[in-house]
Amino acid sequence: MHPGTEVAPGRLSGRGPIAVIDIGSNSVRLVIYERLCRSPTLLFNEKVLAGLGKGVGKTNRLSDGSVTAALAAVRRFRHLADQSGAIELHVLATAAAREAANGAAFVAELERICRVPVRVLSGPEEAYFAALGIVSGMHQPSGIAGDLGGGSLELVEVNGTELGQGRTFPLGGIRLSEAAEGSARKAEKIAEDILKSSDVLARGAGRPFYAVGGTWRSLARLHMFQTGYPLHVMHEYSLPAAEALDFCRMVARGDIEALDRIEVISKQRRDLLPYGATVLAQIIKIGKPSAIILSALGLREGLLFERLAPDEQRLDPLMAAAEELAILRSRSPRHALELGPWTGAVFRALGIDETAEEERLRNAACLLSDIGWRAHPDYRGEQSLNVIAHAAFIGVDHPGRAFLALASYYRHMGLIDDALSPRIRELASVRLKERARCLGAAFRVAYILSAAMPGVIPLVGVAARGSTLVMTLPRDLAELDGEVLQRRLRQLAKLGGLDAAVEVVA
């Protein structure tokens, strides 16, 4: 049976799979996506560090060894794309291929192997697609997006879905390391001289800087492990600019092999780490951003985002991903959707105000509230927390992830923290933690009424009447009242300082 004809209940149907081979100045990567959608899921992901950009700045040629390694990787990747049943293959090439004198011959061989045209991106096109990756992966981004490759750095301003003019700079990790000839001070001077007149960075003061690229992700990974950060999810990992600057200076100027926890970074990546740190330090020094926010999405996801219809582009990526997980793992996706309006009414009755972002997170948590039902009852809370906290979600920051995970945990385990890792709780603010407890308590009431089936919750009213939280059941649902419901309703009401009562209405 051809893999494309197999029915896999754990997969979502749609236009796909779609494969992208990204040929950069340092790495050659294959990513196969399940389908073209607002929140793309990876079926397969592999990279080879071929180092195509090594020596190009001096010789203006791709080295024979790098070309051989890159072509071998591409042959394997083409086969894997076919094996996956991919209906589309996109091949992108960046700085090294476009700038080297023998780049055209390399591209011609790529096209022969891949049997599709290779798109050689210009610097502004690299910036454009990397910025689209930020638009795709972040909720309402506003700041400067930067994509650091082996051969070049691309910068572009992002405001929601609006993009500024992209700029490209010869500051890729490989190029900077060769130009600096191993001198950290010289690397700093080169980066400073090139970036100090950047009109893009000048517009980034006081706003986030969105960092894209493998070297910067490695830098952030090192920071995660050195600080004992509890969530090893790279997307939307955020550092205050001042802290990031101190860390970058330490990495750029020190002995890389002597750094604490350097073993978490592959040896192939370590040589370029100081140069990525140098560039980021100058970006912070010159641009004065408020924070550095890492993105796991870049030009590949930007390419996919551009291919979406406008109405799909406008979808919330977090809600799209949460709804997909509800379809794949909950007992009733429709019931999960019904919880949104109902828990909104509960929060109003309890006097809990919400920002637009908090309302968005609550609705996403509703969609995720039943994904752990197949686990052993004693472990549903823990398993749900782990799945949600570590899911490949986009469009949500780490405090938001903690809120989503905690709400589901409290739903299954009750409003106790004894078995809960304190590290996850540390990611959420006091305000978000309290709202997660209230939402978990609301879920505990809802599920004891509905048995996770649709059509019941919309018929159940909830409102504050004086100092009492009153739940109203229609007469044909009166038999759902009982000791467990009463106890859980009292627990929910107590969180708002209210008494509780159940009434049956005609």
Short mmCIF file of C-alpha atoms in Angstrom, two decimals, residues 232-452:
data_model
loop_
_atom_site.label_atom_id
_atom_site.label_comp_id
_atom_site.label_asym_id
_atom_site.label_seq_id
_atom_site.Cartn_x
_atom_site.Cartn_y
_atom_site.Cartn_z
CA HIS A 232 12.18 23.34 27.00
CA VAL A 233 9.92 24.80 24.31
CA MET A 234 11.82 27.19 22.07
CA HIS A 235 8.92 28.98 20.41
CA GLU A 236 8.19 32.26 22.24
CA TYR A 237 10.96 31.75 24.79
CA SER A 238 11.47 35.32 25.95
CA LEU A 239 14.37 37.12 27.62
CA PRO A 240 14.43 40.72 28.85
CA ALA A 241 16.80 42.66 26.61
CA ALA A 242 19.23 43.56 29.41
CA GLU A 243 19.56 39.92 30.50
CA ALA A 244 19.99 38.78 26.90
CA LEU A 245 22.73 41.38 26.34
CA ASP A 246 24.73 40.22 29.38
CA PHE A 247 24.39 36.60 28.30
CA CYS A 248 25.41 37.34 24.70
CA ARG A 249 28.50 39.22 25.82
CA MET A 250 29.53 36.32 28.05
CA VAL A 251 29.15 33.82 25.19
CA ALA A 252 30.82 36.07 22.61
CA ARG A 253 33.91 36.88 24.66
CA GLY A 254 34.49 33.71 26.67
CA ASP A 255 35.89 30.26 26.00
CA ILE A 256 32.96 28.48 24.38
CA GLU A 257 34.03 25.02 25.58
CA ALA A 258 34.27 26.27 29.18
CA LEU A 259 30.70 27.55 29.32
CA ASP A 260 28.38 25.95 31.84
CA ARG A 261 26.06 23.37 30.18
CA ILE A 262 27.69 23.76 26.76
CA GLU A 263 27.16 20.02 26.30
CA VAL A 264 23.49 20.69 25.44
CA ILE A 265 24.65 22.33 22.20
CA SER A 266 25.85 20.06 19.39
CA LYS A 267 29.55 20.35 18.60
CA GLN A 268 28.67 21.29 15.03
CA ARG A 269 26.80 24.37 16.29
CA ARG A 270 29.29 25.55 18.91
CA ASP A 271 31.79 27.25 16.60
CA LEU A 272 29.18 29.75 15.37
CA LEU A 273 27.61 30.39 18.77
CA PRO A 274 29.92 33.31 19.73
CA TYR A 275 29.23 35.04 16.40
CA GLY A 276 25.47 34.66 16.73
CA ALA A 277 25.82 36.09 20.24
CA THR A 278 27.93 38.98 18.89
CA VAL A 279 25.32 39.93 16.29
CA LEU A 280 22.46 39.71 18.79
CA ALA A 281 24.40 41.80 21.31
CA GLN A 282 24.86 44.57 18.73
CA ILE A 283 21.19 44.39 17.77
CA ILE A 284 20.28 44.90 21.43
CA LYS A 285 22.85 47.64 21.93
CA ILE A 286 21.86 49.59 18.81
CA GLY A 287 18.15 48.75 18.48
CA LYS A 288 17.26 48.87 22.20
CA PRO A 289 14.44 46.29 22.02
CA SER A 290 12.32 45.54 25.08
CA ALA A 291 12.83 41.77 24.87
CA ILE A 292 14.21 38.99 22.71
CA ILE A 293 11.55 36.49 21.69
CA LEU A 294 12.62 33.28 19.97
CA SER A 295 10.67 31.90 17.06
CA ALA A 296 10.71 28.27 15.95
CA LEU A 297 9.04 29.38 12.73
CA GLY A 298 10.84 31.11 9.90
CA LEU A 299 10.95 31.34 6.16
CA ARG A 300 9.62 27.80 5.52
CA GLU A 301 6.48 28.52 7.53
CA GLY A 302 6.30 31.96 5.94
CA LEU A 303 6.19 30.28 2.54
CA LEU A 304 3.28 28.10 3.68
CA PHE A 305 1.48 31.05 5.25
CA GLU A 306 1.66 32.97 1.97
CA ARG A 307 -0.06 30.06 0.23
CA LEU A 308 -3.09 30.15 2.55
CA ALA A 309 -6.33 31.80 1.47
CA PRO A 310 -6.88 35.20 3.14
CA ASP A 311 -9.66 33.88 5.39
CA GLU A 312 -7.34 31.13 6.64
CA GLN A 313 -4.53 33.60 7.25
CA ARG A 314 -6.85 35.55 9.55
CA LEU A 315 -7.51 32.52 11.79
CA ASP A 316 -6.03 32.49 15.28
CA PRO A 317 -3.19 29.89 15.17
CA LEU A 318 -3.62 28.87 18.81
CA MET A 319 -7.36 28.32 18.43
CA ALA A 320 -6.79 26.41 15.19
CA ALA A 321 -4.27 24.10 16.88
CA ALA A 322 -6.44 23.61 19.97
CA GLU A 323 -9.45 22.76 17.85
CA GLU A 324 -7.40 20.21 15.91
CA LEU A 325 -6.28 18.56 19.15
CA ALA A 326 -9.89 18.48 20.34
CA ILE A 327 -10.88 16.72 17.11
CA LEU A 328 -8.09 14.17 17.49
CA ARG A 329 -8.30 13.46 21.23
CA SER A 330 -11.50 14.63 22.94
CA ARG A 331 -14.70 12.67 23.36
CA SER A 332 -16.75 15.44 21.73
CA PRO A 333 -15.23 18.42 19.93
CA ARG A 334 -18.66 20.06 19.88
CA HIS A 335 -18.89 19.83 23.66
CA ALA A 336 -15.46 21.45 23.93
CA LEU A 337 -16.73 24.34 21.79
CA GLU A 338 -19.84 24.68 23.96
CA LEU A 339 -17.70 25.21 27.04
CA GLY A 340 -16.42 28.57 25.75
CA PRO A 341 -19.63 30.60 26.09
CA TRP A 342 -20.66 28.71 29.25
CA THR A 343 -17.41 29.31 31.12
CA GLY A 344 -17.60 32.95 30.02
CA ALA A 345 -20.96 33.17 31.81
CA VAL A 346 -19.43 31.49 34.87
CA PHE A 347 -16.60 34.02 35.00
CA ARG A 348 -19.03 36.91 34.75
CA ALA A 349 -21.14 35.45 37.53
CA LEU A 350 -18.05 35.12 39.72
CA GLY A 351 -17.09 38.71 38.97
CA ILE A 352 -13.88 37.72 37.15
CA ASP A 353 -12.87 40.33 34.61
CA GLU A 354 -10.90 39.25 31.54
CA THR A 355 -8.68 40.97 29.04
CA ALA A 356 -9.13 40.02 25.38
CA GLU A 357 -6.02 37.81 25.65
CA GLU A 358 -7.31 36.08 28.80
CA GLU A 359 -10.63 35.38 27.09
CA ARG A 360 -8.74 33.93 24.14
CA LEU A 361 -6.73 31.65 26.44
CA ARG A 362 -9.87 30.54 28.29
CA ASN A 363 -11.55 29.53 25.01
CA ALA A 364 -8.44 27.61 23.95
CA ALA A 365 -8.37 25.85 27.34
CA CYS A 366 -11.98 24.77 26.80
CA LEU A 367 -11.00 23.08 23.54
CA LEU A 368 -8.17 21.25 25.32
CA SER A 369 -10.08 20.28 28.47
CA ASP A 370 -10.84 16.66 27.52
CA ILE A 371 -7.75 15.54 25.60
CA GLY A 372 -6.53 13.31 28.46
CA TRP A 373 -9.63 11.16 28.89
CA ARG A 374 -7.98 7.96 27.63
CA ALA A 375 -5.33 8.05 30.38
CA HIS A 376 -5.67 6.26 33.72
CA PRO A 377 -7.86 8.46 35.97
CA ASP A 378 -5.05 8.98 38.48
CA TYR A 379 -2.80 10.41 35.75
CA ARG A 380 -5.19 12.35 33.53
CA GLY A 381 -4.26 15.65 35.11
CA GLU A 382 -0.53 15.05 34.87
CA GLN A 383 -0.72 13.71 31.33
CA SER A 384 -2.94 16.55 30.14
CA LEU A 385 -0.60 19.09 31.72
CA ASN A 386 2.42 17.55 30.01
CA VAL A 387 0.76 17.27 26.60
CA ILE A 388 -0.50 20.85 26.66
CA ALA A 389 2.62 22.44 28.14
CA HIS A 390 4.87 20.70 25.62
CA ALA A 391 2.61 20.73 22.55
CA ALA A 392 3.83 22.25 19.30
CA PHE A 393 1.43 25.16 19.69
CA ILE A 394 2.08 28.52 18.10
CA GLY A 395 0.47 31.86 18.88
CA VAL A 396 0.90 31.49 22.65
CA ASP A 397 3.64 32.62 25.04
CA HIS A 398 4.98 30.50 27.90
CA PRO A 399 2.77 32.02 30.63
CA GLY A 400 -0.19 31.27 28.36
CA ARG A 401 0.97 27.68 27.95
CA ALA A 402 1.14 27.36 31.72
CA PHE A 403 -2.41 28.68 32.05
CA LEU A 404 -3.74 26.18 29.49
CA ALA A 405 -1.93 23.29 31.17
CA LEU A 406 -2.96 24.26 34.70
CA ALA A 407 -6.64 24.64 33.81
CA SER A 408 -6.74 21.08 32.49
CA TYR A 409 -4.72 19.80 35.46
CA TYR A 410 -7.15 21.33 37.97
CA ARG A 411 -10.09 19.96 36.01
CA HIS A 412 -8.87 16.39 36.53
CA MET A 413 -7.07 16.56 39.87
CA GLY A 414 -9.16 19.04 41.80
CA LEU A 415 -7.98 22.38 43.12
CA ILE A 416 -4.93 20.99 44.86
CA ASP A 417 -1.30 21.57 44.03
CA ASP A 418 0.31 18.72 45.98
CA ALA A 419 1.23 16.64 42.93
CA LEU A 420 1.95 19.61 40.68
CA SER A 421 5.46 20.62 39.70
CA PRO A 422 6.04 24.08 41.15
CA ARG A 423 8.19 24.96 38.13
CA ILE A 424 5.24 25.02 35.71
CA ARG A 425 3.28 27.18 38.14
CA GLU A 426 6.18 29.66 38.19
CA LEU A 427 5.66 30.44 34.50
CA ALA A 428 2.20 31.91 35.05
CA SER A 429 1.43 35.14 36.89
CA VAL A 430 -0.66 35.06 40.06
CA ARG A 431 -3.54 36.46 38.03
CA LEU A 432 -3.33 33.68 35.42
CA LYS A 433 -2.94 30.97 38.07
CA GLU A 434 -6.08 32.08 39.87
CA ARG A 435 -8.03 32.16 36.62
CA ALA A 436 -6.75 28.68 35.79
CA ARG A 437 -8.08 27.43 39.13
CA CYS A 438 -11.46 29.03 38.51
CA LEU A 439 -11.63 27.58 35.01
CA GLY A 440 -10.63 24.14 36.28
CA ALA A 441 -13.38 24.34 38.89
CA ALA A 442 -15.88 25.32 36.19
CA PHE A 443 -14.80 22.34 34.09
CA ARG A 444 -15.37 20.04 37.08
CA VAL A 445 -18.96 21.25 37.27
CA ALA A 446 -19.54 21.09 33.52
CA TYR A 447 -18.25 17.56 33.02
CA ILE A 448 -20.24 16.12 35.92
CA LEU A 449 -23.35 17.53 34.20
CA SER A 450 -22.58 16.59 30.61
CA ALA A 451 -20.53 13.38 30.79
CA ALA A 452 -18.49 15.10 28.04
#
